[in-house]
XYZ file of C-alpha atoms in Angstrom:
347
model
C 164.287 95.806 120.665
C 161.287 96.170 119.376
C 158.659 93.426 120.294
C 158.166 91.263 117.610
C 154.006 89.116 117.875
C 153.643 86.151 116.284
C 150.489 84.305 114.684
C 149.450 81.329 115.068
C 147.583 79.725 113.182
C 144.145 77.915 115.001
C 144.605 74.489 116.141
C 143.886 71.939 113.138
C 140.166 69.980 114.637
C 140.083 66.642 115.573
C 138.603 63.818 113.467
C 135.854 63.748 116.540
C 135.396 67.270 116.612
C 136.453 67.623 112.161
C 133.143 64.803 111.922
C 130.887 66.653 114.518
C 131.193 69.888 112.547
C 130.567 68.699 108.853
C 127.265 66.474 110.627
C 125.920 69.939 112.456
C 126.435 71.171 108.486
C 125.059 68.903 106.551
C 122.047 69.324 109.426
C 121.622 72.929 108.592
C 121.657 72.218 104.654
C 118.683 70.192 105.932
C 116.820 71.844 107.301
C 117.479 75.302 105.571
C 116.236 73.180 102.571
C 113.100 72.308 103.979
C 112.806 76.648 104.503
C 113.685 77.456 100.986
C 110.842 74.571 99.494
C 108.646 75.916 101.768
C 109.879 79.556 101.072
C 109.162 78.377 97.458
C 105.819 77.101 98.227
C 104.188 79.853 99.654
C 105.556 82.206 96.773
C 103.942 79.755 93.793
C 100.649 80.870 96.125
C 101.829 84.276 95.926
C 102.083 84.540 92.793
C 98.619 82.735 91.858
C 97.038 85.352 94.517
C 98.887 88.176 92.555
C 97.926 87.016 89.199
C 94.150 86.999 90.036
C 94.874 90.118 91.513
C 96.159 91.586 88.135
C 92.698 90.338 86.492
C 90.755 91.673 89.257
C 92.219 95.327 88.630
C 92.225 94.729 84.854
C 87.961 94.276 85.093
C 87.583 96.913 87.644
C 89.691 99.750 85.940
C 86.567 98.884 82.278
C 84.326 98.907 85.072
C 85.537 102.341 84.957
C 86.505 103.339 82.166
C 82.630 102.293 81.520
C 81.428 105.072 83.810
C 83.453 107.746 83.485
C 81.865 106.858 79.146
C 78.808 106.826 80.464
C 79.345 110.366 82.759
C 80.757 111.854 79.443
C 78.107 110.896 77.255
C 75.539 112.271 80.010
C 77.037 115.065 80.415
C 77.684 116.222 76.743
C 73.861 115.788 76.007
C 73.516 118.548 78.980
C 75.604 120.542 77.774
C 73.438 120.983 74.674
C 70.739 122.071 76.462
C 72.922 125.175 77.000
C 73.366 126.590 79.928
C 70.976 129.741 80.191
C 68.658 129.939 83.524
C 65.385 128.077 82.820
C 63.189 131.254 84.285
C 64.642 132.738 81.287
C 64.258 130.344 78.968
C 60.663 129.628 79.873
C 59.989 133.890 79.000
C 62.063 133.247 75.484
C 60.027 130.242 74.738
C 57.789 130.606 71.810
C 55.547 127.340 73.515
C 56.766 127.455 77.297
C 54.184 124.529 78.101
C 57.168 122.909 75.453
C 59.907 123.575 77.446
C 58.342 123.310 80.894
C 58.220 119.231 79.610
C 61.434 119.255 77.640
C 62.970 120.940 80.830
C 61.972 117.650 83.325
C 63.649 115.393 80.841
C 66.715 118.500 81.571
C 65.947 117.162 85.490
C 66.542 113.279 84.707
C 69.612 114.487 82.299
C 71.044 115.695 85.320
C 70.076 113.059 88.033
C 71.097 110.773 85.507
C 75.143 112.295 85.694
C 74.621 112.501 89.335
C 73.554 108.759 89.360
C 76.943 108.434 87.356
C 79.402 110.813 88.778
C 78.303 108.233 92.260
C 78.940 105.706 90.025
C 82.500 106.198 88.653
C 83.518 107.290 92.354
C 82.340 103.889 93.905
C 83.541 102.291 90.549
C 87.016 104.382 91.562
C 87.532 103.026 94.938
C 87.054 99.546 94.293
C 89.649 99.819 91.715
C 92.233 101.174 94.382
C 91.145 98.446 96.726
C 92.242 95.689 94.424
C 95.550 98.235 93.337
C 96.330 98.442 97.391
C 95.933 94.123 97.120
C 98.051 93.177 94.409
C 100.602 95.791 96.656
C 100.297 93.851 99.493
C 101.209 90.585 96.917
C 104.169 92.145 95.527
C 105.369 93.316 99.383
C 104.795 89.599 100.088
C 106.590 88.362 96.709
C 109.433 90.382 97.688
C 109.881 89.549 100.922
C 109.690 85.732 100.474
C 111.791 85.461 97.192
C 114.961 87.611 99.581
C 113.678 84.836 102.475
C 114.692 82.282 99.492
C 117.931 84.115 98.989
C 118.894 84.253 102.232
C 118.065 80.497 102.870
C 120.037 79.327 99.394
C 123.048 81.014 100.834
C 122.948 79.450 104.018
C 122.847 76.214 102.225
C 125.527 76.881 100.492
C 127.795 78.722 102.633
C 127.160 75.362 105.078
C 128.160 73.481 102.048
C 131.057 74.927 101.956
C 132.011 75.232 104.654
C 131.602 70.987 104.870
C 134.106 70.521 102.602
C 136.606 72.812 102.979
C 136.581 70.387 106.290
C 136.745 66.840 104.398
C 139.132 68.359 101.962
C 141.713 68.773 104.883
C 141.071 65.600 106.255
C 143.030 62.234 104.571
C 140.867 59.880 102.814
C 141.838 57.145 105.558
C 140.351 59.728 108.445
C 137.149 60.580 105.955
C 136.736 56.679 105.713
C 137.230 56.114 109.719
C 134.983 59.633 109.557
C 131.659 57.615 107.603
C 132.465 54.100 109.881
C 131.845 56.408 112.725
C 128.967 57.935 112.272
C 127.343 54.469 109.819
C 128.254 53.043 113.622
C 126.434 55.766 115.454
C 122.479 55.817 113.118
C 122.833 52.102 114.192
C 123.496 52.164 117.656
C 120.682 55.257 117.692
C 118.405 53.002 115.497
C 118.926 50.657 117.804
C 117.715 52.250 120.209
C 114.871 53.495 118.835
C 113.802 49.827 118.199
C 113.663 49.465 121.649
C 112.196 52.410 123.014
C 109.095 51.844 120.461
C 109.366 48.121 121.437
C 108.338 49.305 125.567
C 105.918 51.304 125.235
C 106.529 53.280 129.485
C 109.389 54.441 126.870
C 107.992 56.281 124.599
C 108.470 55.371 120.638
C 108.334 57.307 118.259
C 104.466 55.874 116.936
C 103.014 57.730 118.513
C 104.062 61.450 117.268
C 101.534 63.272 115.489
C 98.444 61.405 116.328
C 99.998 58.542 114.655
C 99.815 56.099 117.703
C 99.389 52.271 117.495
C 95.302 51.418 118.376
C 96.773 48.748 121.316
C 96.755 45.633 118.274
C 100.409 44.029 118.690
C 99.661 41.361 116.337
C 100.810 44.217 113.259
C 103.071 41.327 111.665
C 106.362 42.782 113.106
C 108.781 40.230 113.740
C 111.274 39.556 115.910
C 114.522 40.535 113.403
C 112.453 43.794 112.922
C 111.532 42.627 109.000
C 107.078 42.413 108.588
C 105.074 40.476 106.558
C 104.217 43.469 104.135
C 101.942 43.254 101.557
C 103.030 43.259 98.253
C 102.674 47.257 96.370
C 99.850 48.115 94.860
C 99.234 48.870 91.315
C 100.261 53.118 91.603
C 102.965 51.864 94.636
C 104.709 49.458 92.825
C 105.677 51.761 90.173
C 106.013 54.701 92.940
C 108.774 52.260 94.345
C 111.069 50.883 91.603
C 110.998 54.101 90.360
C 112.473 55.659 93.581
C 114.390 52.352 94.029
C 116.024 53.099 89.836
C 117.735 56.292 91.469
C 119.728 53.981 94.003
C 123.170 55.430 93.975
C 122.125 58.844 92.485
C 124.101 61.700 94.356
C 122.305 63.995 96.688
C 122.050 67.671 95.653
C 120.001 69.516 97.253
C 117.015 71.527 95.891
C 117.163 69.212 93.120
C 114.359 66.588 91.700
C 115.815 64.566 88.917
C 116.943 63.112 86.758
C 120.527 62.393 87.643
C 120.819 63.963 91.416
C 117.765 64.312 94.006
C 117.194 65.623 97.416
C 115.055 64.171 99.805
C 111.259 65.386 98.451
C 112.751 66.072 95.179
C 112.551 62.293 94.546
C 109.656 61.429 96.462
C 107.469 64.244 94.861
C 108.988 62.372 91.142
C 108.478 58.854 92.527
C 104.932 59.253 93.025
C 104.519 61.693 89.729
C 104.792 58.209 88.470
C 101.226 57.249 89.644
C 100.078 60.228 89.041
C 99.445 62.087 92.076
C 100.969 65.374 92.526
C 102.970 66.657 95.685
C 104.019 69.496 96.682
C 107.741 70.314 97.225
C 108.270 70.384 100.776
C 108.593 67.387 103.161
C 106.493 69.187 105.525
C 103.664 69.826 103.360
C 103.760 66.373 101.333
C 102.887 64.955 105.021
C 99.379 66.600 104.586
C 98.291 64.799 101.104
C 96.647 61.797 101.434
C 96.015 59.818 104.662
C 98.198 59.512 107.160
C 99.362 55.674 108.819
C 101.057 54.698 111.618
C 104.296 53.122 112.086
C 102.551 49.635 112.638
C 100.582 50.493 109.002
C 103.497 50.984 107.149
C 102.916 49.559 103.196
C 104.862 49.888 100.242
C 105.348 53.125 98.227
C 103.581 54.876 102.068
C 106.001 57.776 102.320
C 107.787 57.776 105.544
C 108.604 61.456 107.288
C 111.225 61.810 110.263
C 112.540 65.124 112.248
C 111.096 67.155 114.497
C 110.508 69.609 112.353
C 109.477 67.329 110.048
C 112.541 67.745 107.582
C 113.298 64.883 105.298
C 111.496 61.917 103.766
C 111.625 58.753 102.176
C 109.326 55.879 100.725
C 108.653 52.644 102.135
C 109.495 49.750 100.342
C 108.394 47.461 102.774
C 110.948 44.963 105.194
C 111.459 47.532 107.195
C 113.495 49.907 104.781
C 113.216 52.942 102.656
C 114.454 54.550 100.077
C 116.060 57.801 100.413
C 117.711 60.578 99.400
C 120.274 60.667 102.166
C 122.002 64.150 102.750
C 124.678 66.769 101.411
C 127.940 64.537 100.646
C 125.554 60.335 100.186
C 123.768 58.839 97.317
C 119.861 57.201 97.317
C 120.042 54.679 98.960
C 118.091 52.174 101.242
C 117.851 52.140 105.189
C 116.403 50.942 107.997
C 112.614 53.083 108.345
C 113.619 53.598 112.157
C 117.200 54.885 111.120
C 116.222 58.409 112.049
C 113.812 59.890 113.979
C 109.686 58.562 112.962
C 107.516 61.852 112.398
C 104.457 60.413 111.012
C 104.006 59.020 107.514
C 100.981 59.266 104.872
C 100.015 57.627 101.929
C 99.173 59.752 99.298
C 97.566 57.143 96.230
């Protein structure tokens, strides 16, 4: 009797396992999206340097062409005098004194021609240097483009895998997952608030040099709400724009008009106030003035995780508006919902 091999499908993951895997994949998407934007910023810088290098090549080619033309002129002038030995030409000349005077001119031509040869050699070496610099930028551009494609593939693969897991769940199971995630986020937020209130436990406010100055009278109340000042003119435009996008879906790499990722939303919101922000959240934190958690005002950018991979806009009363994560939308959340990494005021 022959043995028949029986294949077994992988056991269906539990709801808890499915939720953990989806969260892991969403985190992977968020981090890869940040790297994708950082690579895009590097590519833009390389493109600018490459443009300058190509301009330098064009100018240097003009210098080489002028030097070659000058050398050709001197060579032609020398050729026209003939190639006869100067001594013989003196003997044959009807006017030896006059010819010797002319010979000194020819000698000057020869020296000038030698100078031109040196000039051509120098300009040619300079041309090779600027061409090498351009080649290096081209190589960098190729490497960054490959990095961008790799991050894009990683994002799309993670999103597809997460979607496949969710597709296997019943609607009721999806709702349970979302509720459990909400409860978990709320518990983590509560723990961060408690840690921030107890200096001995090391609150998030001390990160990135944003520690409080010791003045505890910062307007915070026991219920977590703050007596924030109203937004300034510029900040009001930022907050109004971001709040108007509530309900729009999260979409990695998107900066509007109807879908967003976190840094795409903050970039476009601050553009309403005439402020240009870089594309990645890790770069946006370096724009403007750094502020601490207790100094937040409406319009400020609030950054999360280490390394930074998420950003929202503070709207006052301990809340931010942000493009959340894959599968979610732009919405308002507590400022302490995620691990605080720093804040800045671009305006």
